[in-house]
Coordinates of C-alpha atoms in Angstrom, one line a residue:
M296 CA 158.8 108.5 -28.5
E297 CA 162.0 107.4 -30.3
R298 CA 163.6 106.3 -27.0
F299 CA 160.6 104.0 -26.2
K300 CA 160.7 102.0 -29.5
S301 CA 162.7 99.2 -28.0
Q302 CA 160.8 99.1 -24.7
R303 CA 157.2 98.3 -23.6
T304 CA 155.4 101.6 -23.0
A305 CA 152.5 102.1 -20.6
V306 CA 150.3 105.2 -20.4
V307 CA 149.2 106.0 -16.8
T308 CA 146.7 108.8 -16.1
G309 CA 146.7 110.4 -12.7
S310 CA 150.4 109.5 -12.4
S311 CA 151.3 112.2 -9.9
S312 CA 149.5 111.0 -6.8
G313 CA 147.8 108.1 -5.0
I314 CA 147.1 104.9 -6.9
G315 CA 148.4 106.3 -10.2
L316 CA 151.7 107.2 -8.7
A317 CA 152.1 103.8 -7.1
I318 CA 151.3 102.2 -10.5
T319 CA 153.8 104.4 -12.3
R320 CA 156.6 103.4 -9.8
R321 CA 155.8 99.7 -10.0
L322 CA 155.7 99.6 -13.8
I323 CA 159.0 101.4 -14.1
S324 CA 160.5 98.8 -11.6
D325 CA 159.0 96.1 -13.9
G326 CA 160.9 97.5 -16.9
W327 CA 158.2 99.5 -18.6
A328 CA 158.6 103.0 -20.0
V329 CA 155.8 105.1 -18.6
I330 CA 154.0 108.1 -20.0
G331 CA 152.3 109.8 -17.1
I332 CA 149.4 112.2 -17.7
D333 CA 148.4 114.5 -14.9
I334 CA 147.4 118.1 -14.3
A335 CA 149.7 118.1 -11.2
P336 CA 153.5 118.3 -11.4
P337 CA 155.2 114.9 -11.8
K338 CA 156.5 113.1 -8.7
V339 CA 158.7 110.7 -10.7
E340 CA 162.1 111.5 -12.2
H341 CA 163.5 108.6 -14.3
A342 CA 165.1 108.1 -17.7
V343 CA 162.1 106.0 -18.9
F344 CA 159.4 108.3 -17.5
T345 CA 157.8 111.1 -19.6
A346 CA 155.4 113.5 -18.0
I347 CA 152.5 115.1 -20.0
H348 CA 150.9 118.0 -18.2
S349 CA 147.2 117.8 -19.2
D350 CA 143.8 118.5 -17.8
L351 CA 141.9 115.4 -18.9
A352 CA 138.6 116.8 -17.7
S353 CA 138.8 119.1 -20.8
T354 CA 138.5 118.0 -24.4
S355 CA 141.6 120.1 -25.4
G356 CA 143.5 118.5 -22.6
V357 CA 142.8 115.0 -23.9
M358 CA 143.7 116.0 -27.5
H359 CA 147.0 117.4 -26.2
A360 CA 147.8 114.0 -24.7
D361 CA 146.4 111.3 -26.9
H362 CA 148.7 111.5 -30.0
S363 CA 151.8 111.4 -27.7
C364 CA 150.6 108.0 -26.6
L365 CA 150.4 106.2 -30.0
G366 CA 152.1 102.8 -30.0
A367 CA 151.8 102.3 -26.2
Q368 CA 151.1 98.7 -25.3
A369 CA 149.2 99.5 -22.0
L370 CA 146.7 102.1 -21.0
V371 CA 145.9 102.5 -17.3
H372 CA 143.3 105.0 -16.3
A373 CA 143.8 106.0 -12.7
A374 CA 142.9 109.7 -12.8
G375 CA 139.8 110.6 -10.8
F376 CA 138.2 112.5 -7.9
L377 CA 135.2 112.1 -5.6
R378 CA 132.5 114.5 -4.7
V379 CA 129.7 113.4 -2.3
A380 CA 126.2 114.7 -1.8
P381 CA 122.7 113.3 -0.9
I382 CA 120.1 113.4 -3.7
E383 CA 118.6 116.7 -2.4
R384 CA 121.9 118.4 -2.7
L385 CA 123.3 117.0 -6.0
N386 CA 125.5 119.4 -7.8
T387 CA 125.3 118.9 -11.6
N388 CA 128.7 120.6 -12.1
D389 CA 130.3 118.1 -9.9
G390 CA 128.6 115.3 -11.8
E391 CA 129.6 116.6 -15.2
S392 CA 133.2 117.1 -14.0
M393 CA 133.5 113.6 -12.7
W394 CA 132.0 112.2 -15.9
R395 CA 134.4 114.1 -18.1
L396 CA 137.4 112.9 -16.2
H397 CA 136.4 109.3 -15.3
V398 CA 134.5 108.4 -18.5
D399 CA 134.9 110.9 -21.4
A400 CA 138.7 111.2 -21.0
I401 CA 139.3 107.4 -21.2
C402 CA 136.9 107.1 -24.2
R403 CA 138.9 109.7 -26.1
L404 CA 142.3 108.3 -25.1
A405 CA 141.3 104.7 -25.8
S406 CA 139.9 105.6 -29.3
V407 CA 143.3 106.8 -30.3
V408 CA 145.6 104.5 -28.3
V409 CA 143.9 101.1 -28.5
P410 CA 143.7 100.9 -32.3
S411 CA 147.5 101.4 -32.3
M412 CA 148.2 98.5 -29.9
D413 CA 149.9 95.3 -31.0
R414 CA 148.7 91.9 -30.0
G415 CA 149.1 91.5 -26.2
G416 CA 148.0 95.1 -25.5
R417 CA 146.3 95.9 -22.2
V418 CA 143.7 98.4 -21.0
I419 CA 143.1 98.7 -17.2
L420 CA 140.5 101.1 -15.7
L421 CA 140.5 102.0 -12.1
G422 CA 136.9 101.6 -10.8
S423 CA 135.5 101.4 -7.3
R424 CA 133.8 98.9 -5.1
I425 CA 130.8 101.2 -4.9
S426 CA 130.2 100.9 -8.7
R427 CA 127.1 99.0 -7.5
G428 CA 125.8 102.0 -5.7
A429 CA 126.4 103.8 -2.4
A430 CA 124.3 106.4 -0.5
G431 CA 125.6 109.9 -1.0
R432 CA 127.8 109.0 -3.9
S433 CA 125.4 108.6 -6.8
Y434 CA 127.3 110.5 -9.4
Y435 CA 130.6 108.9 -8.5
S436 CA 129.0 105.4 -8.5
A437 CA 127.5 106.0 -11.9
C438 CA 130.8 107.0 -13.3
K439 CA 132.5 103.9 -12.0
A440 CA 129.7 101.7 -13.1
A441 CA 130.1 103.1 -16.6
L442 CA 133.7 102.0 -16.6
V443 CA 132.7 98.4 -16.0
A444 CA 130.3 98.6 -19.0
L445 CA 133.0 100.2 -21.1
A446 CA 135.5 97.5 -20.2
R447 CA 133.1 94.7 -21.1
S448 CA 132.1 96.3 -24.3
W449 CA 135.7 97.0 -25.4
A450 CA 136.8 93.6 -24.3
L451 CA 134.3 92.1 -26.8
E452 CA 135.6 94.3 -29.6
V453 CA 139.3 93.6 -29.2
V454 CA 139.6 90.1 -27.8
E455 CA 140.3 88.6 -31.2
R456 CA 143.3 91.0 -31.5
G457 CA 144.7 89.6 -28.3
I458 CA 144.1 92.8 -26.3
T459 CA 142.5 92.6 -22.9
V460 CA 140.4 95.2 -21.0
N461 CA 139.7 95.0 -17.3
V462 CA 138.6 97.0 -14.3
I463 CA 140.2 97.0 -10.9
S464 CA 137.8 98.2 -8.2
P465 CA 139.3 98.9 -4.8
A466 CA 137.5 99.7 -1.5
A467 CA 138.7 102.8 0.5
T468 CA 142.4 103.2 -0.3
D469 CA 145.0 105.0 1.7
T470 CA 145.5 108.0 -0.5
G471 CA 144.9 111.8 -0.3
M472 CA 141.3 111.2 -1.4
L473 CA 140.5 110.0 2.1
T474 CA 141.3 113.4 3.7
D475 CA 140.0 115.5 0.9
P476 CA 138.0 118.4 2.5
A477 CA 135.3 118.0 -0.2
R478 CA 134.2 114.8 1.4
S479 CA 134.3 116.0 5.1
T480 CA 130.7 114.9 5.6
D481 CA 131.5 111.4 4.3
V482 CA 133.8 109.5 6.6
P483 CA 135.5 106.6 4.7
K484 CA 134.8 103.2 6.1
V485 CA 137.6 100.9 7.1
P486 CA 137.2 97.5 5.4
P487 CA 136.6 94.4 7.5
L488 CA 140.3 93.6 6.9
G489 CA 140.9 96.2 9.6
R490 CA 142.9 98.7 7.4
F491 CA 142.5 100.7 4.2
I492 CA 143.8 99.2 1.0
K493 CA 147.3 100.2 0.1
P494 CA 148.0 101.8 -3.3
E495 CA 150.9 99.4 -3.8
E496 CA 148.4 96.5 -3.6
I497 CA 146.5 98.0 -6.5
A498 CA 149.8 98.5 -8.4
E499 CA 150.7 94.8 -7.8
T500 CA 147.4 93.8 -9.4
V501 CA 148.0 96.1 -12.4
S502 CA 151.5 94.5 -12.8
F503 CA 149.9 91.1 -12.9
L504 CA 147.2 92.1 -15.4
L505 CA 149.9 93.5 -17.7
S506 CA 151.9 90.3 -17.7
P507 CA 151.6 87.3 -20.1
A508 CA 150.1 85.3 -17.2
A509 CA 146.9 87.4 -17.5
D510 CA 146.4 86.8 -21.2
A511 CA 143.1 85.0 -20.6
I512 CA 141.6 87.6 -18.2
T513 CA 139.4 90.1 -20.0
G514 CA 136.2 92.0 -19.5
Q515 CA 136.3 91.5 -15.7
E516 CA 135.9 93.7 -12.7
L517 CA 138.4 92.7 -10.0
L518 CA 137.5 93.8 -6.5
I519 CA 140.3 94.6 -4.0
C520 CA 138.1 95.4 -1.0
G521 CA 139.5 93.8 2.1
G522 CA 136.1 92.0 2.6
A523 CA 134.0 95.2 2.2
S524 CA 131.9 93.7 -0.5
L525 CA 131.1 90.4 1.2
A526 CA 128.0 91.8 3.0
N527 CA 126.6 93.2 -0.2

């Protein structure tokens, strides 16, 4: 971490694909040093990028990563995956795996990283528009709803330290998750906007929330849904 001492450092989980990769690239272009945590090989090569190979769905994987992130001023949790099933075919292993990655992992990381943040620190959790519930996605929805509760709770705890915690919840986004064979029975719905959300649009919002202009925004869930939530 010596080479990051003079530069703002952000930790990004899920940095090797989809939204996490777009966020990583955007933050580097914004002048951040980035520590990317992913089980997949890194897709970024840059002097200010450090890759940590870690399975955040396991306790040992988180422990391997967390102390490398001490002193970071931003923590962005974009790692995740989706499994779908109606209530009569729920798979508890899928549910437990999603919970470990979406919820347990960020709890463990935040418990180490956030106390080390200076004033102006930022935590951003990637949620989902369906955190309010969706047929066939009960486990996933529950995990994303938990992130909203975590953000509001943590925001209350750290607001006096000048640290903000927010959730960005997109609708269907143009990433590899849309074509994942595991969701072949669940066709993603195109938002009323007429296209899927772009990962770069999520990255742009992350960039704003990490800026001084967003100092007063905390404990919020920001929907980027292309109108998908308007009928709900």
